[in-house]
PDB file of C-alpha atoms and ligand atoms in Angstrom:
ATOM      1  CA  UNK Y   1    -167.516 -40.872 -94.831  1.00  0.00           C
ATOM      2  CA  UNK Y   2    -168.436 -37.187 -94.790  1.00  0.00           C
ATOM      3  CA  UNK Y   3    -168.479 -35.535 -98.207  1.00  0.00           C
ATOM      4  CA  UNK Y   4    -168.719 -31.748 -98.411  1.00  0.00           C
ATOM      5  CA  UNK Y   5    -169.441 -30.024-101.713  1.00  0.00           C
ATOM      6  CA  UNK Y   6    -168.590 -26.360-102.007  1.00  0.00           C
ATOM      7  CA  UNK Y   7    -168.600 -23.830-104.825  1.00  0.00           C
ATOM      8  CA  UNK Y   8    -170.141 -20.605-106.017  1.00  0.00           C
ATOM      9  CA  UNK Y   9    -173.861 -20.253-106.623  1.00  0.00           C
ATOM     10  CA  UNK Y  10    -174.756 -22.039-109.836  1.00  0.00           C
ATOM     11  CA  UNK Y  11    -171.870 -24.520-109.672  1.00  0.00           C
ATOM     12  CA  UNK Y  12    -174.308 -27.423-109.397  1.00  0.00           C
ATOM     13  CA  UNK Y  13    -173.564 -28.550-105.833  1.00  0.00           C
ATOM     14  CA  UNK Y  14    -177.045 -29.976-105.215  1.00  0.00           C
ATOM     15  CA  UNK Y  15    -177.572 -31.616-108.604  1.00  0.00           C
ATOM     16  CA  UNK Y  16    -174.121 -33.185-108.497  1.00  0.00           C
ATOM     17  CA  UNK Y  17    -174.595 -34.210-104.854  1.00  0.00           C
ATOM     18  CA  UNK Y  18    -177.848 -36.028-105.639  1.00  0.00           C
ATOM     19  CA  UNK Y  19    -176.212 -37.838-108.531  1.00  0.00           C
ATOM     20  CA  UNK Y  20    -173.177 -38.758-106.427  1.00  0.00           C
ATOM     21  CA  UNK Y  21    -175.487 -40.056-103.728  1.00  0.00           C
ATOM     22  CA  UNK Y  22    -176.911 -42.610-106.178  1.00  0.00           C
ATOM     23  CA  UNK Y  23    -173.425 -43.722-107.195  1.00  0.00           C
ATOM     24  CA  UNK Y  24    -171.917 -44.101-103.712  1.00  0.00           C
ATOM     25  CA  UNK Y  25    -175.065 -44.940-101.736  1.00  0.00           C
ATOM     26  CA  UNK Y  26    -174.516 -42.254 -99.110  1.00  0.00           C
ATOM     27  CA  UNK Y  27    -177.486 -39.963 -98.369  1.00  0.00           C
ATOM     28  CA  UNK Y  28    -177.479 -36.429 -99.769  1.00  0.00           C
ATOM     29  CA  UNK Y  29    -178.431 -33.293 -97.850  1.00  0.00           C
ATOM     30  CA  UNK Y  30    -178.475 -29.626 -98.753  1.00  0.00           C
ATOM     31  CA  UNK Y  31    -177.548 -27.116 -96.039  1.00  0.00           C
ATOM     32  CA  UNK Y  32    -179.847 -24.431 -97.489  1.00  0.00           C
ATOM     33  CA  UNK Y  33    -182.760 -26.886 -97.282  1.00  0.00           C
ATOM     34  CA  UNK Y  34    -181.883 -27.852 -93.704  1.00  0.00           C
ATOM     35  CA  UNK Y  35    -181.934 -24.166 -92.776  1.00  0.00           C
ATOM     36  CA  UNK Y  36    -185.242 -23.609 -94.586  1.00  0.00           C
ATOM     37  CA  UNK Y  37    -186.835 -26.553 -92.775  1.00  0.00           C
ATOM     38  CA  UNK Y  38    -185.572 -25.456 -89.358  1.00  0.00           C
ATOM     39  CA  UNK Y  39    -186.614 -21.852 -89.858  1.00  0.00           C
ATOM     40  CA  UNK Y  40    -189.773 -22.843 -91.651  1.00  0.00           C
ATOM     41  CA  UNK Y  41    -189.265 -20.268 -94.384  1.00  0.00           C
ATOM     42  CA  UNK Y  42    -187.171 -19.661 -97.526  1.00  0.00           C
ATOM     43  CA  UNK Y  43    -183.544 -18.443 -97.517  1.00  0.00           C
ATOM     44  CA  UNK Y  44    -184.761 -15.480 -99.545  1.00  0.00           C
ATOM     45  CA  UNK Y  45    -187.200 -14.592 -96.784  1.00  0.00           C
ATOM     46  CA  UNK Y  46    -184.606 -15.043 -94.017  1.00  0.00           C
ATOM     47  CA  UNK Y  47    -182.332 -12.540 -95.819  1.00  0.00           C
ATOM     48  CA  UNK Y  48    -185.254 -10.163 -96.258  1.00  0.00           C
ATOM     49  CA  UNK Y  49    -186.710 -10.265 -92.771  1.00  0.00           C
ATOM     50  CA  UNK Y  50    -183.727 -11.035 -90.534  1.00  0.00           C
ATOM     51  CA  UNK Y  51    -180.719 -10.011 -92.650  1.00  0.00           C
ATOM     52  CA  UNK Y  52    -177.514 -11.673 -93.753  1.00  0.00           C
ATOM     53  CA  UNK Y  53    -175.758 -11.601 -90.363  1.00  0.00           C
ATOM     54  CA  UNK Y  54    -178.552 -13.635 -88.793  1.00  0.00           C
ATOM     55  CA  UNK Y  55    -178.426 -16.036 -91.754  1.00  0.00           C
ATOM     56  CA  UNK Y  56    -174.644 -16.528 -91.402  1.00  0.00           C
ATOM     57  CA  UNK Y  57    -175.072 -17.255 -87.693  1.00  0.00           C
ATOM     58  CA  UNK Y  58    -177.651 -19.988 -88.113  1.00  0.00           C
ATOM     59  CA  UNK Y  59    -175.828 -21.319 -91.172  1.00  0.00           C
ATOM     60  CA  UNK Y  60    -172.745 -21.830 -88.964  1.00  0.00           C
ATOM     61  CA  UNK Y  61    -174.724 -23.443 -86.152  1.00  0.00           C
ATOM     62  CA  UNK Y  62    -176.656 -25.778 -88.411  1.00  0.00           C
ATOM     63  CA  UNK Y  63    -173.559 -26.831 -90.331  1.00  0.00           C
ATOM     64  CA  UNK Y  64    -171.767 -27.835 -87.134  1.00  0.00           C
ATOM     65  CA  UNK Y  65    -174.827 -29.495 -85.568  1.00  0.00           C
ATOM     66  CA  UNK Y  66    -175.351 -31.498 -88.736  1.00  0.00           C
ATOM     67  CA  UNK Y  67    -171.693 -32.518 -88.921  1.00  0.00           C
ATOM     68  CA  UNK Y  68    -171.679 -33.613 -85.276  1.00  0.00           C
ATOM     69  CA  UNK Y  69    -174.912 -35.593 -85.495  1.00  0.00           C
ATOM     70  CA  UNK Y  70    -174.353 -37.481 -88.762  1.00  0.00           C
ATOM     71  CA  UNK Y  71    -171.708 -40.103 -89.460  1.00  0.00           C
ATOM     72  CA  UNK Y  72    -172.029 -40.556 -93.171  1.00  0.00           C
ATOM     73  CA  UNK Y  73    -173.329 -37.940 -95.562  1.00  0.00           C
ATOM     74  CA  UNK Y  74    -172.963 -35.906 -98.709  1.00  0.00           C
ATOM     75  CA  UNK Y  75    -173.693 -32.272 -97.886  1.00  0.00           C
ATOM     76  CA  UNK Y  76    -173.942 -29.382-100.344  1.00  0.00           C
ATOM     77  CA  UNK Y  77    -173.001 -26.170 -98.561  1.00  0.00           C
ATOM     78  CA  UNK Y  78    -174.310 -22.759 -99.591  1.00  0.00           C
ATOM     79  CA  UNK Y  79    -172.048 -20.741-101.874  1.00  0.00           C
ATOM     80  CA  UNK Y  80    -170.990 -18.508 -98.982  1.00  0.00           C
ATOM     81  CA  UNK Y  81    -170.811 -21.103 -96.205  1.00  0.00           C
ATOM     82  CA  UNK Y  82    -167.026 -21.690 -96.253  1.00  0.00           C
ATOM     83  CA  UNK Y  83    -166.374 -17.944 -96.277  1.00  0.00           C
ATOM     84  CA  UNK Y  84    -167.873 -17.064 -92.877  1.00  0.00           C
ATOM     85  CA  UNK Y  85    -167.434 -17.878 -89.185  1.00  0.00           C
ATOM     86  CA  UNK Y  86    -164.350 -20.070 -89.760  1.00  0.00           C
ATOM     87  CA  UNK Y  87    -166.527 -22.702 -91.408  1.00  0.00           C
ATOM     88  CA  UNK Y  88    -163.639 -23.408 -93.792  1.00  0.00           C
ATOM     89  CA  UNK Y  89    -161.770 -25.252 -91.031  1.00  0.00           C
ATOM     90  CA  UNK Y  90    -164.306 -28.040 -91.377  1.00  0.00           C
ATOM     91  CA  UNK Y  91    -163.143 -28.672 -94.953  1.00  0.00           C
ATOM     92  CA  UNK Y  92    -159.706 -29.668 -93.718  1.00  0.00           C
ATOM     93  CA  UNK Y  93    -160.816 -31.884 -90.865  1.00  0.00           C
ATOM     94  CA  UNK Y  94    -159.847 -35.476 -90.172  1.00  0.00           C
ATOM     95  CA  UNK Y  95    -159.528 -38.250 -92.752  1.00  0.00           C
ATOM     96  CA  UNK Y  96    -163.272 -39.037 -92.881  1.00  0.00           C
ATOM     97  CA  UNK Y  97    -164.012 -35.559 -94.271  1.00  0.00           C
ATOM     98  CA  UNK Y  98    -163.704 -35.379 -98.064  1.00  0.00           C
ATOM     99  CA  UNK Y  99    -164.204 -31.845 -99.330  1.00  0.00           C
ATOM    100  CA  UNK Y 100    -164.576 -30.882-102.979  1.00  0.00           C
ATOM    101  CA  UNK Y 101    -164.574 -27.464-104.575  1.00  0.00           C
ATOM    102  CA  UNK Y 102    -166.735 -27.502-107.701  1.00  0.00           C
ATOM    103  CA  UNK Y 103    -164.947 -24.846-109.682  1.00  0.00           C
ATOM    104  CA  UNK Y 104    -166.647 -23.094-112.565  1.00  0.00           C
ATOM    105  CA  UNK Y 105    -165.102 -20.398-114.756  1.00  0.00           C
ATOM    106  CA  UNK Y 106    -166.547 -16.898-114.468  1.00  0.00           C
ATOM    107  CA  UNK Y 107    -168.113 -17.319-117.927  1.00  0.00           C
ATOM    108  CA  UNK Y 108    -169.851 -20.586-116.956  1.00  0.00           C
ATOM    109  CA  UNK Y 109    -171.199 -19.121-113.723  1.00  0.00           C
ATOM    110  CA  UNK Y 110    -172.424 -15.891-115.327  1.00  0.00           C
ATOM    111  CA  UNK Y 111    -174.170 -17.890-118.006  1.00  0.00           C
ATOM    112  CA  UNK Y 112    -175.981 -20.023-115.447  1.00  0.00           C
ATOM    113  CA  UNK Y 113    -176.818 -17.222-113.033  1.00  0.00           C
ATOM    114  CA  UNK Y 114    -178.008 -14.467-115.355  1.00  0.00           C
ATOM    115  CA  UNK Y 115    -181.491 -15.965-115.605  1.00  0.00           C
ATOM    116  CA  UNK Y 116    -181.741 -16.942-111.954  1.00  0.00           C
ATOM    117  CA  UNK Y 117    -181.078 -13.619-110.276  1.00  0.00           C
ATOM    118  CA  UNK Y 118    -184.528 -13.352-108.743  1.00  0.00           C
ATOM    119  CA  UNK Y 119    -184.118 -16.592-106.774  1.00  0.00           C
ATOM    120  CA  UNK Y 120    -180.848 -15.489-105.208  1.00  0.00           C
ATOM    121  CA  UNK Y 121    -180.863 -12.877-102.469  1.00  0.00           C
ATOM    122  CA  UNK Y 122    -177.262 -11.805-103.074  1.00  0.00           C
ATOM    123  CA  UNK Y 123    -177.732 -11.231-106.803  1.00  0.00           C
ATOM    124  CA  UNK Y 124    -181.260  -9.958-106.695  1.00  0.00           C
ATOM    125  CA  UNK Y 125    -180.362  -6.279-106.613  1.00  0.00           C
ATOM    126  CA  UNK Y 126    -177.405  -6.325-108.969  1.00  0.00           C
ATOM    127  CA  UNK Y 127    -178.307  -4.720-112.321  1.00  0.00           C
ATOM    128  CA  UNK Y 128    -177.898  -7.033-115.318  1.00  0.00           C
ATOM    129  CA  UNK Y 129    -175.022  -5.002-116.770  1.00  0.00           C
ATOM    130  CA  UNK Y 130    -173.038  -5.176-113.519  1.00  0.00           C
ATOM    131  CA  UNK Y 131    -173.546  -8.879-112.916  1.00  0.00           C
ATOM    132  CA  UNK Y 132    -170.339 -10.077-114.631  1.00  0.00           C
ATOM    133  CA  UNK Y 133    -168.145  -7.701-112.694  1.00  0.00           C
ATOM    134  CA  UNK Y 134    -169.902  -8.509-109.424  1.00  0.00           C
ATOM    135  CA  UNK Y 135    -169.465 -12.268-109.864  1.00  0.00           C
ATOM    136  CA  UNK Y 136    -165.823 -11.910-110.921  1.00  0.00           C
ATOM    137  CA  UNK Y 137    -165.000  -9.796-107.839  1.00  0.00           C
ATOM    138  CA  UNK Y 138    -167.029 -11.999-105.520  1.00  0.00           C
ATOM    139  CA  UNK Y 139    -165.253 -15.132-106.755  1.00  0.00           C
ATOM    140  CA  UNK Y 140    -161.902 -13.436-106.266  1.00  0.00           C
ATOM    141  CA  UNK Y 141    -162.834 -12.592-102.652  1.00  0.00           C
ATOM    142  CA  UNK Y 142    -164.028 -16.108-101.968  1.00  0.00           C
ATOM    143  CA  UNK Y 143    -161.218 -17.930-103.731  1.00  0.00           C
ATOM    144  CA  UNK Y 144    -159.087 -18.325-100.596  1.00  0.00           C
ATOM    145  CA  UNK Y 145    -161.893 -20.149 -98.795  1.00  0.00           C
ATOM    146  CA  UNK Y 146    -162.846 -22.322-101.741  1.00  0.00           C
ATOM    147  CA  UNK Y 147    -159.209 -23.372-102.071  1.00  0.00           C
ATOM    148  CA  UNK Y 148    -159.369 -24.902 -98.592  1.00  0.00           C
ATOM    149  CA  UNK Y 149    -161.239 -27.910 -99.999  1.00  0.00           C
ATOM    150  CA  UNK Y 150    -159.074 -31.015-100.167  1.00  0.00           C
ATOM    151  CA  UNK Y 151    -159.795 -31.443-103.887  1.00  0.00           C
ATOM    152  CA  UNK Y 152    -160.823 -29.108-106.724  1.00  0.00           C
ATOM    153  CA  UNK Y 153    -162.980 -30.446-109.549  1.00  0.00           C
ATOM    154  CA  UNK Y 154    -163.521 -28.244-112.600  1.00  0.00           C
ATOM    155  CA  UNK Y 155    -167.079 -28.284-113.903  1.00  0.00           C
ATOM    156  CA  UNK Y 156    -166.843 -26.411-117.217  1.00  0.00           C
ATOM    157  CA  UNK Y 157    -168.167 -28.345-120.206  1.00  0.00           C
ATOM    158  CA  UNK Y 158    -168.798 -31.489-118.172  1.00  0.00           C
ATOM    159  CA  UNK Y 159    -172.082 -33.272-117.542  1.00  0.00           C
ATOM    160  CA  UNK Y 160    -173.417 -33.783-114.018  1.00  0.00           C
ATOM    161  CA  UNK Y 161    -172.744 -37.492-114.337  1.00  0.00           C
ATOM    162  CA  UNK Y 162    -169.154 -36.979-115.488  1.00  0.00           C
ATOM    163  CA  UNK Y 163    -168.484 -34.738-112.502  1.00  0.00           C
ATOM    164  CA  UNK Y 164    -170.079 -37.170-110.042  1.00  0.00           C
ATOM    165  CA  UNK Y 165    -168.007 -40.030-111.472  1.00  0.00           C
ATOM    166  CA  UNK Y 166    -164.866 -37.918-111.177  1.00  0.00           C
ATOM    167  CA  UNK Y 167    -165.605 -37.265-107.507  1.00  0.00           C
ATOM    168  CA  UNK Y 168    -166.333 -40.944-106.964  1.00  0.00           C
ATOM    169  CA  UNK Y 169    -162.905 -41.829-108.374  1.00  0.00           C
ATOM    170  CA  UNK Y 170    -161.286 -39.495-105.858  1.00  0.00           C
ATOM    171  CA  UNK Y 171    -163.026 -41.313-103.016  1.00  0.00           C
ATOM    172  CA  UNK Y 172    -161.433 -44.651-103.814  1.00  0.00           C
TER     173      UNK Y 172
HETATM  174  C1  S3P K 201    -175.259 -17.818-100.870  1.00  0.00           C
HETATM  175  C2  S3P K 201    -175.576 -18.934-101.628  1.00  0.00           C
HETATM  176  C3  S3P K 201    -176.862 -19.642-101.516  1.00  0.00           C
HETATM  177  C4  S3P K 201    -177.519 -19.387-100.144  1.00  0.00           C
HETATM  178  C5  S3P K 201    -177.566 -17.927 -99.849  1.00  0.00           C
HETATM  179  C6  S3P K 201    -176.190 -17.263 -99.855  1.00  0.00           C
HETATM  180  C7  S3P K 201    -173.923 -17.182-101.048  1.00  0.00           C
HETATM  181  O1  S3P K 201    -176.665 -21.029-101.705  1.00  0.00           O
HETATM  182  O2  S3P K 201    -176.844 -20.081 -99.126  1.00  0.00           O
HETATM  183  O3  S3P K 201    -178.389 -17.346-100.809  1.00  0.00           O
HETATM  184  O4  S3P K 201    -173.490 -16.426-100.152  1.00  0.00           O
HETATM  185  O5  S3P K 201    -173.262 -17.461-102.075  1.00  0.00           O
HETATM  186  P1  S3P K 201    -176.395 -21.727-103.150  1.00  0.00           P
HETATM  187  O6  S3P K 201    -174.942 -21.600-103.462  1.00  0.00           O
HETATM  188  O7  S3P K 201    -176.790 -23.145-102.913  1.00  0.00           O
HETATM  189  O8  S3P K 201    -177.263 -21.033-104.141  1.00  0.00           O
END
């Protein structure tokens, strides 16, 4: 089984993926971490030194290489992964692919992201007072791609464990 977790930054893809991995016994991977290992530097540094276009290119390559070379996995994609280079087609692939959109409300995401701006290259330069509007617009732009997941799971007011159990139920 190939489980893909998608959602905006701060939606908890990695934390939920790790928890789900314990429940279903399928190994968890994080695409951002795979990229960081391959490039031997942080995502933040890749954006800074080589730019977003380069990042989107290797993100696409590494996603497809990983998918081809692994038979059973839980993979957290980056928040933007489904929105570039036709990566969203992967979400709809054959039966063995189970894709989940971890959907948070704008309020939940803003709340989680407002203190983490520095870690995130796309939010880094957005002034505090413009953050809400930026996230709302960005989510609107990305909505089409996120909706390509086979299932949507809302995350607001739920614990990590509750969400992982909900995903597990969908796998049965
Ligand atoms: C991005 C999200 C990040 C990372 C990169 C770009 C995005 O991943 O891939 O900073 O475009 O939303 P997370 O969603 O895991 O933070």
